CSV table of C-alpha atoms in Angstrom, one decimal:
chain,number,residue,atom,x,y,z
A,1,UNK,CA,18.0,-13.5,20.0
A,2,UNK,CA,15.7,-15.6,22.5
A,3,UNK,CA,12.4,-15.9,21.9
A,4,UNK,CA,11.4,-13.2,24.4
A,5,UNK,CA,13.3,-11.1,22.9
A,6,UNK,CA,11.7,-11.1,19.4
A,7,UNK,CA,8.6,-11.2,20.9
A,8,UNK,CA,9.5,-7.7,22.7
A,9,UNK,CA,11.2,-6.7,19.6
A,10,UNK,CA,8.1,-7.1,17.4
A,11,UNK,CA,5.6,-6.0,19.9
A,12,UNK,CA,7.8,-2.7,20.2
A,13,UNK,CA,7.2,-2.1,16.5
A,14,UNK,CA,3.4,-2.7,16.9
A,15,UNK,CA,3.4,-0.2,20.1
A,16,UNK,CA,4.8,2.6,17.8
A,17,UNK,CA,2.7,1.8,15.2
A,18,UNK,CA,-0.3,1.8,17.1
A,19,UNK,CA,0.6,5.2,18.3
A,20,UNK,CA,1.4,6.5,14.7
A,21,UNK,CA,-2.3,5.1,14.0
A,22,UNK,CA,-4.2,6.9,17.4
A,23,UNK,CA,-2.1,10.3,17.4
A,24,UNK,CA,-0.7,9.8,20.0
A,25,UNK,CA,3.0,9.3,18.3
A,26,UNK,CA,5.0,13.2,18.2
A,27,UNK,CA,5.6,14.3,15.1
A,28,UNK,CA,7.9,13.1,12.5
A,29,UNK,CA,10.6,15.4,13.0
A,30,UNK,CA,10.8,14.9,16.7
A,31,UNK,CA,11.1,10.6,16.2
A,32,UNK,CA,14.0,11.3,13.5
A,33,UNK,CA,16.2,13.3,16.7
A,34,UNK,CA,14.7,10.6,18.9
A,35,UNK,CA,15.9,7.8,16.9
A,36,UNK,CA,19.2,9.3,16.1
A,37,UNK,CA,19.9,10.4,20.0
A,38,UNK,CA,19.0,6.7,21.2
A,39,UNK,CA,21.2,5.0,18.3
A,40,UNK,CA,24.1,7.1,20.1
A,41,UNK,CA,22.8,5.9,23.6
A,42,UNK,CA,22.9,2.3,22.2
A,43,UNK,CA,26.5,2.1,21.2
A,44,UNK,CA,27.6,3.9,24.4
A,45,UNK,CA,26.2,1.9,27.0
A,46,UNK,CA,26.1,-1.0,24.5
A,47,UNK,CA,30.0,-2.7,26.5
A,48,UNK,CA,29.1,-1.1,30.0
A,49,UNK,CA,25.1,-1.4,30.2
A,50,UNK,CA,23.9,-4.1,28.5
A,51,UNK,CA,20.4,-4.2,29.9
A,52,UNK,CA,20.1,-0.2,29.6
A,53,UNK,CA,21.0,-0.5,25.7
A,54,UNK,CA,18.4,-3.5,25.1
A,55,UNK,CA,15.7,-1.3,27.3
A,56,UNK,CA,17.0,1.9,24.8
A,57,UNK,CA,16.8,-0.9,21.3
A,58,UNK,CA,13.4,-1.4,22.4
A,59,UNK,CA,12.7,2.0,22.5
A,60,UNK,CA,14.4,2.4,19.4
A,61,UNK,CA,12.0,-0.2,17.4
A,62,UNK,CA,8.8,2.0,19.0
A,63,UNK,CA,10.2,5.0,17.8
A,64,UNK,CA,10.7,3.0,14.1
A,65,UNK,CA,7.7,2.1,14.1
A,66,UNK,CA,5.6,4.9,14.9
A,67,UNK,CA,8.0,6.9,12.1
A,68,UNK,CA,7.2,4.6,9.6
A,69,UNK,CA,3.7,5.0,9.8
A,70,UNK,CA,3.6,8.5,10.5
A,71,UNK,CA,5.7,9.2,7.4
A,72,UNK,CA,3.3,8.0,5.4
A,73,UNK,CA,0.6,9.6,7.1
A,74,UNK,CA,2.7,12.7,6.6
A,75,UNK,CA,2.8,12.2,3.2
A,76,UNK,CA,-0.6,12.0,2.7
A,77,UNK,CA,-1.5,15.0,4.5
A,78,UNK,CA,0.8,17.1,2.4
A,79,UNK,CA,-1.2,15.6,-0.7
A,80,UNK,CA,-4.4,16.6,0.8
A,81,UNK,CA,-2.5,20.1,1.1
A,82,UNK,CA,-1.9,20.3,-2.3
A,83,UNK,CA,-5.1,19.2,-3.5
A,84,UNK,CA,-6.6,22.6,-1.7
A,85,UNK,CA,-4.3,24.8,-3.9
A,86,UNK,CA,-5.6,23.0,-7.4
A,87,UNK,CA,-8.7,24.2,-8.8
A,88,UNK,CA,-11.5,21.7,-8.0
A,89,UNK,CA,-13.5,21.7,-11.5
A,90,UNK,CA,-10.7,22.2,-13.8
A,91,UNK,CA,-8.6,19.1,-16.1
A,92,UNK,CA,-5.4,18.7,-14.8
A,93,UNK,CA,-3.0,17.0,-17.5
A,94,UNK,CA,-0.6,15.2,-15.6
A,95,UNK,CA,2.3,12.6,-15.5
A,96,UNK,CA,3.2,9.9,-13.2
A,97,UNK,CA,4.4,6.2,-13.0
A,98,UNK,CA,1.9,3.4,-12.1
A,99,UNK,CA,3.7,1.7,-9.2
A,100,UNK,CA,0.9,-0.9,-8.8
A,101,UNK,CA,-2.5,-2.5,-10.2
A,102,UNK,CA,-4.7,-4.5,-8.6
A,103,UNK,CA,-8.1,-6.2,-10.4
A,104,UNK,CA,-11.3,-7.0,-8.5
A,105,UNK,CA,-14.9,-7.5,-9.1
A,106,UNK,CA,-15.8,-4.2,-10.2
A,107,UNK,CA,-12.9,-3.4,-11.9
A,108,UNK,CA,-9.2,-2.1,-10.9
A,109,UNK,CA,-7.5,0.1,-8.5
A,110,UNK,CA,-4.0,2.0,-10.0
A,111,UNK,CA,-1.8,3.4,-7.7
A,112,UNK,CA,0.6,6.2,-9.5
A,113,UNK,CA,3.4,8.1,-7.9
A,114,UNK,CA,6.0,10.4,-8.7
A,115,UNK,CA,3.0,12.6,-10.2
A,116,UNK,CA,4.0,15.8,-11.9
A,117,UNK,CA,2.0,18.6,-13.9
A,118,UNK,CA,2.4,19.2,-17.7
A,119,UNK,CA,1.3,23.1,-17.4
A,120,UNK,CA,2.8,25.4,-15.4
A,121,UNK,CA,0.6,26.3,-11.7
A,122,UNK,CA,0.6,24.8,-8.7
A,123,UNK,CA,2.2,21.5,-7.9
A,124,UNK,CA,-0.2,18.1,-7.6
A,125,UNK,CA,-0.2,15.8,-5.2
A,126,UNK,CA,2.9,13.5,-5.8
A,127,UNK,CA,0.4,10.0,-5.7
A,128,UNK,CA,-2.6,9.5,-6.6
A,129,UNK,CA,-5.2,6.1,-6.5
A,130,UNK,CA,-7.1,5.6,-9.9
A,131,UNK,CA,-10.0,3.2,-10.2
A,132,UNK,CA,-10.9,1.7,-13.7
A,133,UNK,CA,-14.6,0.2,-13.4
A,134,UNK,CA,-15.5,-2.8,-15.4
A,135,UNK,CA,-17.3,-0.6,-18.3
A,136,UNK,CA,-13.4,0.9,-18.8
A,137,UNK,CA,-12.1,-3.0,-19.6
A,138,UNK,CA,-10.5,-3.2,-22.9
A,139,UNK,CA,-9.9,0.4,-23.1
A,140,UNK,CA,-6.8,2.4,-24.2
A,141,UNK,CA,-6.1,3.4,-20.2
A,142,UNK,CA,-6.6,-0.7,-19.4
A,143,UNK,CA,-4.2,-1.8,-21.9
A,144,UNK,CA,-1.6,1.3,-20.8
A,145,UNK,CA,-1.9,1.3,-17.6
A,146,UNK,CA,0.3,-1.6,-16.2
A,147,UNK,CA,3.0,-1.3,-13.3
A,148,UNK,CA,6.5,0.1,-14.5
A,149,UNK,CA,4.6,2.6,-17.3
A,150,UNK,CA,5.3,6.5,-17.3
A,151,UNK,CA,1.7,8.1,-18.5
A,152,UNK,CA,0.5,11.1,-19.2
A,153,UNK,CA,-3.6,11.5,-18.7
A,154,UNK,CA,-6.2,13.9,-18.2
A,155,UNK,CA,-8.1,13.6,-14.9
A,156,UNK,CA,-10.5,15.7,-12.2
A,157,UNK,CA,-8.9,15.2,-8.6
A,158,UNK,CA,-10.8,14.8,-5.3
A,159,UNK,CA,-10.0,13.6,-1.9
A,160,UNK,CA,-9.9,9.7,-0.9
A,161,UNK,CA,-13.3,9.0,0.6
A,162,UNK,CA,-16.0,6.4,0.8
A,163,UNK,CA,-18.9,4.8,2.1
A,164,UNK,CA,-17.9,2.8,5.1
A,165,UNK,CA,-19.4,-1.4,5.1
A,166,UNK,CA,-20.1,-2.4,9.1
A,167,UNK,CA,-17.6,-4.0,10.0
A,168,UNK,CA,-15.0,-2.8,7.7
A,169,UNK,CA,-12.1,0.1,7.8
A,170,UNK,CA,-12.9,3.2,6.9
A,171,UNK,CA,-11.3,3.7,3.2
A,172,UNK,CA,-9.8,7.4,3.9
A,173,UNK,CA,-7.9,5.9,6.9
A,174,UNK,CA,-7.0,2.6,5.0
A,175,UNK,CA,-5.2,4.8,2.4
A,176,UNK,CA,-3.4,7.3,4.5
A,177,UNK,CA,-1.3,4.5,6.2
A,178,UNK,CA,-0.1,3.5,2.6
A,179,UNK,CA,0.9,7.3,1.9
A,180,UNK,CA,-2.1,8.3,-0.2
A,181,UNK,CA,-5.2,10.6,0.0
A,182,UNK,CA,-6.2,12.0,-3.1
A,183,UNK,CA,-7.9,9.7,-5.9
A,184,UNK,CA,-8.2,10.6,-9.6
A,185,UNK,CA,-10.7,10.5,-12.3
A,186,UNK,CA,-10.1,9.8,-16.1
A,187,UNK,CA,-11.7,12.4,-18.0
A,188,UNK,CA,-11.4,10.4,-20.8
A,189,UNK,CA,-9.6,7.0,-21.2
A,190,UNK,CA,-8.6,7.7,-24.5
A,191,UNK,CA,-6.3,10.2,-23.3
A,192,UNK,CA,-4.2,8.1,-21.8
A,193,UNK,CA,-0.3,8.3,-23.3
A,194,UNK,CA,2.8,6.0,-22.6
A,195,UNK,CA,6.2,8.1,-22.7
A,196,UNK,CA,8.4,5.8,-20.8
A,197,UNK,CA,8.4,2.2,-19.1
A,198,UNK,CA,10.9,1.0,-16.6
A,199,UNK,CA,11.3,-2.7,-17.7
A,200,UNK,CA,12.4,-2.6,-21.6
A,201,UNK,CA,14.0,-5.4,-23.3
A,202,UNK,CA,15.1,-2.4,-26.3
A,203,UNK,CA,14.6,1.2,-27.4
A,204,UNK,CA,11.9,-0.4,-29.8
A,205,UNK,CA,11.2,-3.7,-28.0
A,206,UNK,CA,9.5,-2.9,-25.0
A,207,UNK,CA,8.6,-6.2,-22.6
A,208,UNK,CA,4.8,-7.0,-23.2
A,209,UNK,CA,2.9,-5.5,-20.3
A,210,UNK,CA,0.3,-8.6,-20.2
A,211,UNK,CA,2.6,-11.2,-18.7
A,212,UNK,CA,4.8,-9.4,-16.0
A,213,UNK,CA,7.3,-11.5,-14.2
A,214,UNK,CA,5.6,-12.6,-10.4
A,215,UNK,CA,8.2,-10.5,-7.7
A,216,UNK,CA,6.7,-11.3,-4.6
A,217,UNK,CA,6.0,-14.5,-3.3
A,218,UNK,CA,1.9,-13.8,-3.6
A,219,UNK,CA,2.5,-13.2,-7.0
A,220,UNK,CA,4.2,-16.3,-7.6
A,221,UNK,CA,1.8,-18.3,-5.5
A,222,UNK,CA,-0.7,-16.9,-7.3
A,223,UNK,CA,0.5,-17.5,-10.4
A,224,UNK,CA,1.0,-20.8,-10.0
A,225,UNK,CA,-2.2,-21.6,-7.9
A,226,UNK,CA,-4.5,-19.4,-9.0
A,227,UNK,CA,-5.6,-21.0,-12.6
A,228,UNK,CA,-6.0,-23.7,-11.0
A,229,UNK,CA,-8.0,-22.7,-7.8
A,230,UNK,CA,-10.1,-20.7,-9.9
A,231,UNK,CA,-11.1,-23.3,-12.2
A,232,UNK,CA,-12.6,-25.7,-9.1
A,233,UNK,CA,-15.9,-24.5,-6.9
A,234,UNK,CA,-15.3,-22.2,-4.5
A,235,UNK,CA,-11.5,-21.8,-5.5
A,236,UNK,CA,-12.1,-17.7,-6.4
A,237,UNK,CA,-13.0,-17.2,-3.3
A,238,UNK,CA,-10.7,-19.4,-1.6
A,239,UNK,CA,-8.2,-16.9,-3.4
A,240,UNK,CA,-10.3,-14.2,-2.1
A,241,UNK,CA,-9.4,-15.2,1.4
A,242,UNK,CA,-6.6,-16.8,1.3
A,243,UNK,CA,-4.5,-14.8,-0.9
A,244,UNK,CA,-6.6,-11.3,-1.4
A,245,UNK,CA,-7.3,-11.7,-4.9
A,246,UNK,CA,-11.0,-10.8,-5.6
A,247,UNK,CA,-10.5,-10.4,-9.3
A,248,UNK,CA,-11.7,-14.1,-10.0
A,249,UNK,CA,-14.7,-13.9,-7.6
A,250,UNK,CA,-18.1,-14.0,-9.0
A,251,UNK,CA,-20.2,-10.8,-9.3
A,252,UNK,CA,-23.3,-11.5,-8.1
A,253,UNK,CA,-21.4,-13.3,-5.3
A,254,UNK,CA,-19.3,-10.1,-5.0
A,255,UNK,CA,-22.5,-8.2,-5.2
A,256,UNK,CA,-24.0,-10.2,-2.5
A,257,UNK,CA,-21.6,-9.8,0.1
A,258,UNK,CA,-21.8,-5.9,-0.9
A,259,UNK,CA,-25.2,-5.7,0.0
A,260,UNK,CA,-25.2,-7.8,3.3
A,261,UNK,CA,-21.8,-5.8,4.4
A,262,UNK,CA,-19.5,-8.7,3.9
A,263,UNK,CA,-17.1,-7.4,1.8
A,264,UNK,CA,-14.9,-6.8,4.3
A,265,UNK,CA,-14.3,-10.8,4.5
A,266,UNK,CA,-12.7,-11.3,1.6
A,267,UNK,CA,-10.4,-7.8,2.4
A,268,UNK,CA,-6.8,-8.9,3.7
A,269,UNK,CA,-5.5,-6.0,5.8
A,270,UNK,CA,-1.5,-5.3,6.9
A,271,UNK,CA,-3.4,-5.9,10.3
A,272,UNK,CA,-5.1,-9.5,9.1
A,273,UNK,CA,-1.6,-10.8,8.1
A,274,UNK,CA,0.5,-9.1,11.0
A,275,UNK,CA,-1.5,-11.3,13.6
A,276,UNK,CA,-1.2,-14.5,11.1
A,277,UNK,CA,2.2,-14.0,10.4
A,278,UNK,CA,2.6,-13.5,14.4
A,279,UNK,CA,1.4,-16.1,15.9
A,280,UNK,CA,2.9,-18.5,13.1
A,281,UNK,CA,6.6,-17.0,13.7
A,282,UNK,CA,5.4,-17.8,17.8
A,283,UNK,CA,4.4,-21.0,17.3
A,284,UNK,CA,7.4,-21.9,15.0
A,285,UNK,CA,10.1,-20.6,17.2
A,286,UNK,CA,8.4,-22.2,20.5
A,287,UNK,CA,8.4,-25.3,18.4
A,288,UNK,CA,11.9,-25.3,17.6
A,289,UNK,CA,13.0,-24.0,21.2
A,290,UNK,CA,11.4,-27.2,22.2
A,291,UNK,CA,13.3,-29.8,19.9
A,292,UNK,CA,16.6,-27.8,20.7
């Protein structure tokens, strides 16, 4: 593929994306029979047509794209759906996995999926976001509540919402296009129960939660740079930019950029490393277009 062509390819994407994100995208059924009836127009024009089946690929990739926003903001919708047929004030007992934890300043933010209720009634949303503040460290839901763990808590649930910094995204929005729009609250952290975990070494073995293998390649980079990045002036919050991690960062300096409606500086969104990641795929491929 020339370099055009990727460029078109990922600019596609963005375009359906973008129309996901402003509403202007159909809905999600209607971009599953579009993508299936332009995958047939592909291959059949694909021998005779060449340039009407890359016109109808390009299509295809907007169509992608706005389904695979608008899936998630689907799925957060019918959350927000559910969360209107729970009772407000009352305790739900629940059970879900945490798929991911993530530490900053003030504490941490749990996301749990594959949510289920212990008594009978209505069903809950299937994910929820849980925040831990820092007066919750060293409690029984901080030590449980690691990635891979299947939990059973006690908690109030309300709808994803915030105060919005100048400058920054607006939180309900930020968390629709990851699929979620109803947060939870601990009733009581001691309530917190482990009944399964995904990574086990043994029946009665389990792997220790505290030192998880790095997947990605932030995690790795961060495990290998962050000690030492933290440890130098300056280094939490080069982490902070560079790599998202705000766990490091000082509170008062935390605090600081709180107050003056900074905090958005030190946020990485999908839209931060899209254009990074962009312009460094350009540059590389116009690089080695040049050489060949």
């Amino acid at each position: 593929m020339s370099d055009r062509g990727l460029g078109a390819s990922v600019a596609a994407f963005g375009i359906g994306m973008l129309l996901a994100e402003t509403g202007w995208a159909p809905p999600v059924g209607l971009l599953v029979a579009g993508l299936v009836c332009l995958c047939v127009s592909i291959v059949w024009q694909a021998r005779t047509r060449p340039r009407t089946a890359r016109a109808l690929g390009w299509g295809l990739l907007v169509l992608a794209g706005a389904l695979r926003l608008g899936l998630r903001f689907e799925a957060a919708q019918v959350d927000l759906v559910r969360l209107e047929q729970l009772d407000p004030q009352a305790v739900q007992r629940l059970e879900a996995r945490v798929l991911e934890r993530r530490a900053f300043a003030w504490g941490s933010e749990v996301r749990l999926d594959r949510v289920r209720a212990l008594a009978p009634g209505p069903a809950p949303p299937r994910r929820l976001l849980l925040s831990l503040d820092a007066q919750q460290a060293g409690t029984r839901a901080d030590r449980l509540l690691v990635p891979g763990a299947q939990v059973r808590f006690g908690a109030r649930l309300d709808p994803i919402a915030g105060a919005r910094n100048p400058g920054s995204d607006d939180r309900e929005r930020a968390w629709a296009r990851r699929g979620l729009a109803v947060q939870a609250r601990l009733v009581d952290p001691a309530w917190v129960v482990v009944v399964g975990r995904e990574t086990t070494t043994s029946p009665t073995h389990p792997t220790p939660p505290t030192s998880p293998t790095p997947r990605t390649l932030r995690a790795r980079w961060l495990a290998s740079l962050g000690p030492a990045l933290a440890a130098r002036p300056g280094g939490a919050l080069a982490l902070a930019l560079v790599l998202g991690e705000r766990a490091p960062v000082d509170p008062v300096l935390a605090a600081g950029l709180h107050a003056l409606g900074l905090s958005h500086l030190v946020a990485i969104s999908g839209l931060h490393v899209g254009l990074v990641g962009g312009a460094a795929g350009f540059l590389t491929l116009r690089l080695l277009g040049r050489r060949s």
